[in-house]
Short mmCIF file of C-alpha atoms in Angstrom, two decimals:
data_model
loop_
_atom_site.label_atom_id
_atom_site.label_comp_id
_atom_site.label_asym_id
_atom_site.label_seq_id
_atom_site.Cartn_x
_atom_site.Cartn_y
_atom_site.Cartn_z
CA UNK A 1 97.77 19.13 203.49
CA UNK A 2 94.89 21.45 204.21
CA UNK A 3 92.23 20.62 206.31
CA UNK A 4 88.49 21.56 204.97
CA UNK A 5 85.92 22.34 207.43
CA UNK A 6 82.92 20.43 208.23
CA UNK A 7 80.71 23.37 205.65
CA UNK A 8 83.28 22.82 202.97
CA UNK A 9 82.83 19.35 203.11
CA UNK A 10 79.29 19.29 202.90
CA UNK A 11 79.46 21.83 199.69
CA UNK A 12 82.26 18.84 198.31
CA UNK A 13 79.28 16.51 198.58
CA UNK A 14 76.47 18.47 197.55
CA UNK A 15 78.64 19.43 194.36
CA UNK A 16 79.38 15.52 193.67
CA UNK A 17 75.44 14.77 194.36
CA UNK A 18 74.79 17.37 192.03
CA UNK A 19 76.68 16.37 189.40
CA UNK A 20 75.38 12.65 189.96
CA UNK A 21 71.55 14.25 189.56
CA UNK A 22 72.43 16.77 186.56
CA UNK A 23 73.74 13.41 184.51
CA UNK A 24 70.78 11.31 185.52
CA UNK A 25 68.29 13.41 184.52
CA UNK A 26 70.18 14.01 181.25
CA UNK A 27 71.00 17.57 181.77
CA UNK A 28 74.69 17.32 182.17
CA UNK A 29 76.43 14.85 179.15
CA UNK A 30 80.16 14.31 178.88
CA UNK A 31 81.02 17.64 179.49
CA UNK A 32 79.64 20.77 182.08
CA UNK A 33 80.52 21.46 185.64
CA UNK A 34 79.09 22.84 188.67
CA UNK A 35 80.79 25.00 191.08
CA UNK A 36 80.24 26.62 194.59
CA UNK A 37 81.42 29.68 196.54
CA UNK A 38 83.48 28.52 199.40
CA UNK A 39 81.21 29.09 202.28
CA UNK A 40 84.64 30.36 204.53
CA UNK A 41 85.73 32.69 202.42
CA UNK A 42 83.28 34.25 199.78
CA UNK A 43 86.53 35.63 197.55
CA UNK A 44 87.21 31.91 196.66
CA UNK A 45 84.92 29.07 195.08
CA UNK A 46 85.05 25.20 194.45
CA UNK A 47 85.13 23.62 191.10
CA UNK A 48 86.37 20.00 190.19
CA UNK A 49 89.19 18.93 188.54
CA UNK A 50 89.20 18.69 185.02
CA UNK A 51 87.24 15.65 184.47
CA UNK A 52 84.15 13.73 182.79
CA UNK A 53 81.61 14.29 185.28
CA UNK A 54 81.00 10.68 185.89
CA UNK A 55 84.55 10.60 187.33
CA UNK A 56 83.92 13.30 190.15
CA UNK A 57 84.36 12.58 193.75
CA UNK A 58 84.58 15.24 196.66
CA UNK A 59 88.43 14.34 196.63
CA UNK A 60 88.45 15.75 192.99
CA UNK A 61 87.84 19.78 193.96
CA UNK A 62 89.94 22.78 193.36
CA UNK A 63 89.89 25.91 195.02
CA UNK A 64 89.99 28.81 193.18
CA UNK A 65 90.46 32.85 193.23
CA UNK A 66 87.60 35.50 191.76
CA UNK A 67 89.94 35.57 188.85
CA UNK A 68 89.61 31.61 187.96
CA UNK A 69 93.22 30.79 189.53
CA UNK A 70 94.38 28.14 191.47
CA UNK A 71 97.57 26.81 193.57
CA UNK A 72 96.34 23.08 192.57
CA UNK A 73 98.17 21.94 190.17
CA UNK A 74 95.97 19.55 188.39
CA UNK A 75 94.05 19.68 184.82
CA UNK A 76 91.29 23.12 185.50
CA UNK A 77 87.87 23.54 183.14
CA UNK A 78 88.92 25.99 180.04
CA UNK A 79 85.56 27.48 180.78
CA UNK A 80 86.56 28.35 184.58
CA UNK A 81 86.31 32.10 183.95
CA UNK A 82 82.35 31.05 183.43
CA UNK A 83 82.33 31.02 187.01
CA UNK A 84 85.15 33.48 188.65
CA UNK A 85 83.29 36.08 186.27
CA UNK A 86 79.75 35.39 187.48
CA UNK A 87 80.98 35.06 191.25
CA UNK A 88 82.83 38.43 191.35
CA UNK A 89 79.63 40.22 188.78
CA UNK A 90 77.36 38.56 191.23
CA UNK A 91 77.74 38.25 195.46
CA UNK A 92 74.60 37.16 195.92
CA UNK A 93 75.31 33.36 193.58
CA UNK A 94 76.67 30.72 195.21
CA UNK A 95 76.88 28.20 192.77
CA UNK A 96 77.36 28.43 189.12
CA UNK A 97 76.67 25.47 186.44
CA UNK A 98 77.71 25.21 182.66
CA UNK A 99 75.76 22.35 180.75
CA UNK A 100 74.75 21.78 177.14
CA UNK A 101 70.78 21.42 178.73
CA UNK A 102 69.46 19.45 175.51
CA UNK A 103 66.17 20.62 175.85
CA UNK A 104 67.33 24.23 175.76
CA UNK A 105 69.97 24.24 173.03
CA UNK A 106 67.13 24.97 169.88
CA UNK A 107 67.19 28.02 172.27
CA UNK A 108 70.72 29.10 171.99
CA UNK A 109 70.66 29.28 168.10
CA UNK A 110 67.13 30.41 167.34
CA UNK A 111 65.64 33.78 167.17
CA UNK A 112 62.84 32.27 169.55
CA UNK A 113 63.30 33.20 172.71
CA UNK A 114 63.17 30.98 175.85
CA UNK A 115 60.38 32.19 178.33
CA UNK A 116 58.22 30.48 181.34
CA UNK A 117 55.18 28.90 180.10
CA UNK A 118 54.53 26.71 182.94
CA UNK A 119 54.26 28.05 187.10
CA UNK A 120 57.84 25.74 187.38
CA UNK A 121 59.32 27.94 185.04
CA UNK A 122 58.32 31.00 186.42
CA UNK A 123 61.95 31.56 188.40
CA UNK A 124 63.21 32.22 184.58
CA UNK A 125 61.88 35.79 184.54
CA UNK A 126 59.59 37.14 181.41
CA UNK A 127 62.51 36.35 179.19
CA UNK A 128 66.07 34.37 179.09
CA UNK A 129 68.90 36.58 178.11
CA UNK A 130 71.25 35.43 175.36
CA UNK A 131 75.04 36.24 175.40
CA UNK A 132 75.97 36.69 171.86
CA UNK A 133 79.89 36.48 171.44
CA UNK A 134 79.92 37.64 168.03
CA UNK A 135 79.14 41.26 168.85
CA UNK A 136 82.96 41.81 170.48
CA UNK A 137 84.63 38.14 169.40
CA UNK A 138 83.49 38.28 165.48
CA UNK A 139 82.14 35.33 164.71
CA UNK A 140 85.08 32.80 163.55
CA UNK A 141 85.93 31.86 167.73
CA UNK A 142 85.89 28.56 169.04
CA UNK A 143 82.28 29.22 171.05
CA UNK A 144 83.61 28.74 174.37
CA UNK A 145 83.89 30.93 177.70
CA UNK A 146 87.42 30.41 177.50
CA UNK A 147 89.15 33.65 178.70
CA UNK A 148 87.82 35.95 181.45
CA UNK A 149 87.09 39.05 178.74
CA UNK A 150 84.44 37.37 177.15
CA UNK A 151 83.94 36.02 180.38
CA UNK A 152 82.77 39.04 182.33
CA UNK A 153 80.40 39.75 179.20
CA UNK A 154 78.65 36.59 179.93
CA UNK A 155 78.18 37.67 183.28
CA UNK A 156 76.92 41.27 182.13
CA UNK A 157 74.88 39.41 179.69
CA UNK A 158 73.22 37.46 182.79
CA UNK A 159 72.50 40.58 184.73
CA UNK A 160 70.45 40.22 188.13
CA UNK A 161 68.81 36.62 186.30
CA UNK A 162 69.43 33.47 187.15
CA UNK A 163 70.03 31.80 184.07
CA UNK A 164 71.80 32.73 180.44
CA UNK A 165 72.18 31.29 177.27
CA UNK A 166 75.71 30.93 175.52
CA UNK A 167 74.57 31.79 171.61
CA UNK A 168 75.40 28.20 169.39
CA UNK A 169 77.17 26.70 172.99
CA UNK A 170 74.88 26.15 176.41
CA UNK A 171 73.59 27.22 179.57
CA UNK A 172 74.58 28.58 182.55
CA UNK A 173 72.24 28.04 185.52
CA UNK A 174 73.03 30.46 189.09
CA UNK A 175 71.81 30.25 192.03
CA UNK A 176 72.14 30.90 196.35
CA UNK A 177 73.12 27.71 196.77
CA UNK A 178 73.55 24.32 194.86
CA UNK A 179 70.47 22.58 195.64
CA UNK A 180 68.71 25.67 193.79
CA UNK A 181 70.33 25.49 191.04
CA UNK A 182 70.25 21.78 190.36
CA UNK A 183 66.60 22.67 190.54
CA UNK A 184 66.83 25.40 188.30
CA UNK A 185 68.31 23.63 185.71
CA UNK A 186 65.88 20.61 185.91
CA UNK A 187 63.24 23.10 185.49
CA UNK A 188 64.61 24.94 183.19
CA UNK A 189 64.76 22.32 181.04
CA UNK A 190 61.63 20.68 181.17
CA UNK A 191 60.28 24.22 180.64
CA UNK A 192 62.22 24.44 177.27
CA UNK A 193 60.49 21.02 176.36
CA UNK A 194 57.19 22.22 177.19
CA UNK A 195 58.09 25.31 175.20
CA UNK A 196 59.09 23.51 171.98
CA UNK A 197 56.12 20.97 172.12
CA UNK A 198 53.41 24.77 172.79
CA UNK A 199 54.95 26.16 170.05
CA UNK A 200 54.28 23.15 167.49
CA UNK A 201 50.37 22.81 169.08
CA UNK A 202 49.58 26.56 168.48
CA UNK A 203 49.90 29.53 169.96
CA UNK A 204 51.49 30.17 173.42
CA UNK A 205 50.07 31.95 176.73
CA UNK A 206 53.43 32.91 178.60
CA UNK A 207 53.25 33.69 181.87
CA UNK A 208 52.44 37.32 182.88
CA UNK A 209 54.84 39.85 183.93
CA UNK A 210 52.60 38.94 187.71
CA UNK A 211 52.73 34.87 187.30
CA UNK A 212 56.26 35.32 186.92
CA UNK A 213 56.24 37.15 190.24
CA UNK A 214 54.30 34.96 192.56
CA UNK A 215 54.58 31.68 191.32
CA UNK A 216 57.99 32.38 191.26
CA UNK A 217 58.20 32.67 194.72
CA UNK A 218 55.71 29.64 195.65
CA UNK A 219 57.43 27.53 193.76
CA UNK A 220 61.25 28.70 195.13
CA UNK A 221 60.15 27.26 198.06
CA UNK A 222 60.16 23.61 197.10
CA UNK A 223 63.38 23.54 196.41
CA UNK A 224 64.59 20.80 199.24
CA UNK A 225 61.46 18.51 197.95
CA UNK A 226 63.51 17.96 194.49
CA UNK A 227 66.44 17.13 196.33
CA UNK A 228 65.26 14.67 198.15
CA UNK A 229 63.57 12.99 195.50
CA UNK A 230 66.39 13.34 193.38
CA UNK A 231 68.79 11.86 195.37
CA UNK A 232 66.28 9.11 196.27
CA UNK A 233 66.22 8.17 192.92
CA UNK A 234 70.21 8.09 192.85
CA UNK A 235 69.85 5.96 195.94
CA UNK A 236 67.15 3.64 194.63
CA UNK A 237 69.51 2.78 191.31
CA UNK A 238 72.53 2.44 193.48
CA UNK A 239 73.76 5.47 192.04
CA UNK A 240 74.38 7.16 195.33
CA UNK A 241 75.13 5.73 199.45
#
């Protein structure tokens, strides 16, 4: 049986708090996972079982290779490659999450394109990108990020951001560790909602090229603030010890 160290642990529990704060806040449903580089060994990352993510527990997580492998040999995610692909495209993301983001989905089949409109959307750059899989699948494929070819275009598609939209599918948030992407992806979605509302009141002021910028970096900084109030309000519905 192999032993995990005291930093792997504490990535196990952030990764089953996260997933505990992505459902309550109504950003993860029944589907969508949320993975982290192992902090021992930067070639490998952490990713639960196949599972509903109300099921998770720190008990539940695999260990996997930069190309989505593992020795375990229960039930992986299809969409593993999501995050092998983004891990080896990207060593400065630590964690990785897939989610069908509700507010963000009118963004994923739209030509309207998802941009900050608010300083707590300002970490989303001047524009999302959008990973199109008909321009190399064709367009009769099942949608998902299922194989590590289309894969790797999903991370190309992502670049140096920190978030991408799957075209007709979801969202995948990234981020230098999992606390900043749990509050990525709460932001990001409240910033699509804001978005959707602006755009049916009249005409939008985005964020300038220099907003983006500097409240981007003011607002990175509160990261551990959502945390803590997040998992307070696990702790407060008895959601979370």
């Amino acid at each position: 049986m192999t032993t995990n160290t005291p930093a792997q642990q504490t990535v196990f529990e952030e990764l089953v708090t996260a997933t505990k704060i992505l459902l309550h806040e109504g950003i993860l449903d029944t589907f969508g996972h949320i993975s982290a580089r192992d902090p021992e060994d930067p070639q490998s990352f952490f990713l639960a079982q196949k599972l509903a993510p109300s099921h998770i527990t720190t008990s539940d997580m695999q260990r996997f290779n930069m190309d989505g492998e593992t020795e375990d040999d229960r039930p992986s995610y299809l969409e593993r490659y999501i995050h092998s692909e983004i891990y080896k495209a990207r060593p400065d993301v630590n964690c990785v999450l897939h989610s069908h983001s509700p507010a963000v989905l009118p963004y994923c089949f739209t030509d309207q394109p998802l941009r900050p409109v608010t300083h707590m959307g300002a970490f989303l750059g001047e524009t999302v990108p959008v990973y199109e899989i008909r321009d190399k699948q064709g367009d009769a494929t099942d949608l998902f990020g299922g194989s590590p070819a289309v894969c790797a275009d999903i991370a190309e598609s992502l670049g140096d951001q920190p978030v991408v939209l799957m075209a007709r599918h979801g969202v995948v948030n990234v981020g230098g560790s999992v606390r900043e992407v749990v509050f990525r992806a709460f932001y990001t979605e409240q910033n699509a909602a804001a978005q959707t509302a602006g755009l049916q009141v009249g005409n939008i002021e985005y964020l300038s090229p220099g907003e983006v910028k500097t409240a981007g970096k003011l607002v990175g900084a509160q990261i551990d603030r959502g945390w803590d109030h997040w998992t307070m309000t696990l702790r407060q519905a008895g959601l979370l010890k």
